[in-house]
Amino acid sequence: MDEHMQLPEVTFSTFILSLASSTLMHLGEVPNPDTGRTEKNIVLAKHSVDLLNMLGDKFNNGLTDDEKKLLQDVLYEVKIKYVQQA
């Protein structure tokens, strides 16, 4: 990947729209941006739908203490590795 490539700002909206776009691509509703071909993968489509559903549930009902700790630990680890390599 080009290190100077411009990506959209990371917001909740762009994240959800990205997941929705991937879901539509896996359903064969829109072409794959890398190949330009329309492809269907119902297993990946279901995974994307399940991911969106899980996010909705977590936003409505909150994270457990274990989920909060996991997220904090993972974020710390990847941020440190990013800083070391950037």
GROMACS .gro file of C-alpha atoms in nm:
model
   86
    1MET     CA    1   0.000   0.000   0.000
    2ASP     CA    2   0.125   0.348  -0.085
    3GLU     CA    3   0.225   0.522   0.240
    4HIS     CA    4   0.108   0.855   0.094
    5MET     CA    5  -0.236   0.727  -0.001
    6GLN     CA    6  -0.521   0.945   0.122
    7LEU     CA    7  -0.782   0.759   0.324
    8PRO     CA    8  -1.109   0.899   0.455
    9GLU     CA    9  -1.112   1.029   0.811
   10VAL     CA   10  -1.187   0.754   1.062
   11THR     CA   11  -1.531   0.824   1.202
   12PHE     CA   12  -1.806   0.598   1.322
   13SER     CA   13  -2.006   0.682   1.009
   14THR     CA   14  -1.725   0.597   0.766
   15PHE     CA   15  -1.664   0.272   0.955
   16ILE     CA   16  -2.029   0.164   0.938
   17LEU     CA   17  -2.058   0.269   0.573
   18SER     CA   18  -1.742   0.073   0.492
   19LEU     CA   19  -1.890  -0.238   0.653
   20ALA     CA   20  -2.217  -0.184   0.465
   21SER     CA   21  -2.028  -0.148   0.135
   22SER     CA   22  -1.837  -0.468   0.202
   23THR     CA   23  -2.163  -0.646   0.279
   24LEU     CA   24  -2.319  -0.529  -0.046
   25MET     CA   25  -2.008  -0.637  -0.237
   26HIS     CA   26  -2.021  -0.984  -0.078
   27LEU     CA   27  -2.389  -1.008  -0.170
   28GLY     CA   28  -2.299  -0.938  -0.533
   29GLU     CA   29  -2.490  -0.608  -0.530
   30VAL     CA   30  -2.188  -0.391  -0.617
   31PRO     CA   31  -1.863  -0.475  -0.796
   32ASN     CA   32  -1.542  -0.548  -0.611
   33PRO     CA   33  -1.341  -0.223  -0.631
   34ASP     CA   34  -1.014  -0.416  -0.677
   35THR     CA   35  -1.131  -0.634  -0.966
   36GLY     CA   36  -1.431  -0.446  -1.105
   37ARG     CA   37  -1.619  -0.775  -1.110
   38THR     CA   38  -1.942  -0.856  -0.929
   39GLU     CA   39  -1.880  -1.153  -0.702
   40LYS     CA   40  -2.100  -1.323  -0.445
   41ASN     CA   41  -1.974  -1.474  -0.121
   42ILE     CA   42  -2.270  -1.542   0.106
   43VAL     CA   43  -2.046  -1.663   0.392
   44LEU     CA   44  -1.858  -1.331   0.402
   45ALA     CA   45  -2.186  -1.142   0.359
   46LYS     CA   46  -2.331  -1.319   0.664
   47HIS     CA   47  -2.014  -1.243   0.860
   48SER     CA   48  -2.047  -0.873   0.774
   49VAL     CA   49  -2.415  -0.868   0.870
   50ASP     CA   50  -2.331  -1.044   1.197
   51LEU     CA   51  -2.056  -0.788   1.263
   52LEU     CA   52  -2.293  -0.496   1.209
   53ASN     CA   53  -2.552  -0.666   1.428
   54MET     CA   54  -2.296  -0.722   1.707
   55LEU     CA   55  -2.189  -0.357   1.689
   56GLY     CA   56  -2.550  -0.246   1.718
   57ASP     CA   57  -2.598  -0.471   2.019
   58LYS     CA   58  -2.283  -0.341   2.190
   59PHE     CA   59  -2.381   0.020   2.132
   60ASN     CA   60  -2.729  -0.043   2.271
   61ASN     CA   61  -2.627  -0.264   2.564
   62GLY     CA   62  -2.263  -0.172   2.632
   63LEU     CA   63  -1.945  -0.371   2.673
   64THR     CA   64  -1.877  -0.614   2.954
   65ASP     CA   65  -1.582  -0.541   3.182
   66ASP     CA   66  -1.384  -0.819   3.009
   67GLU     CA   67  -1.461  -0.668   2.665
   68LYS     CA   68  -1.350  -0.323   2.784
   69LYS     CA   69  -1.023  -0.465   2.917
   70LEU     CA   70  -0.962  -0.662   2.598
   71LEU     CA   71  -1.018  -0.352   2.386
   72GLN     CA   72  -0.787  -0.142   2.605
   73ASP     CA   73  -0.515  -0.408   2.597
   74VAL     CA   74  -0.536  -0.461   2.220
   75LEU     CA   75  -0.535  -0.085   2.152
   76TYR     CA   76  -0.231  -0.037   2.373
   77GLU     CA   77  -0.041  -0.318   2.201
   78VAL     CA   78  -0.113  -0.209   1.844
   79LYS     CA   79  -0.049   0.159   1.920
   80ILE     CA   80   0.292   0.077   2.067
   81LYS     CA   81   0.381  -0.138   1.766
   82TYR     CA   82   0.261   0.135   1.529
   83VAL     CA   83   0.473   0.401   1.703
   84GLN     CA   84   0.777   0.171   1.693
   85GLN     CA   85   0.741   0.120   1.317
   86ALA     CA   86   0.618   0.461   1.203
   0.00000   0.00000   0.00000
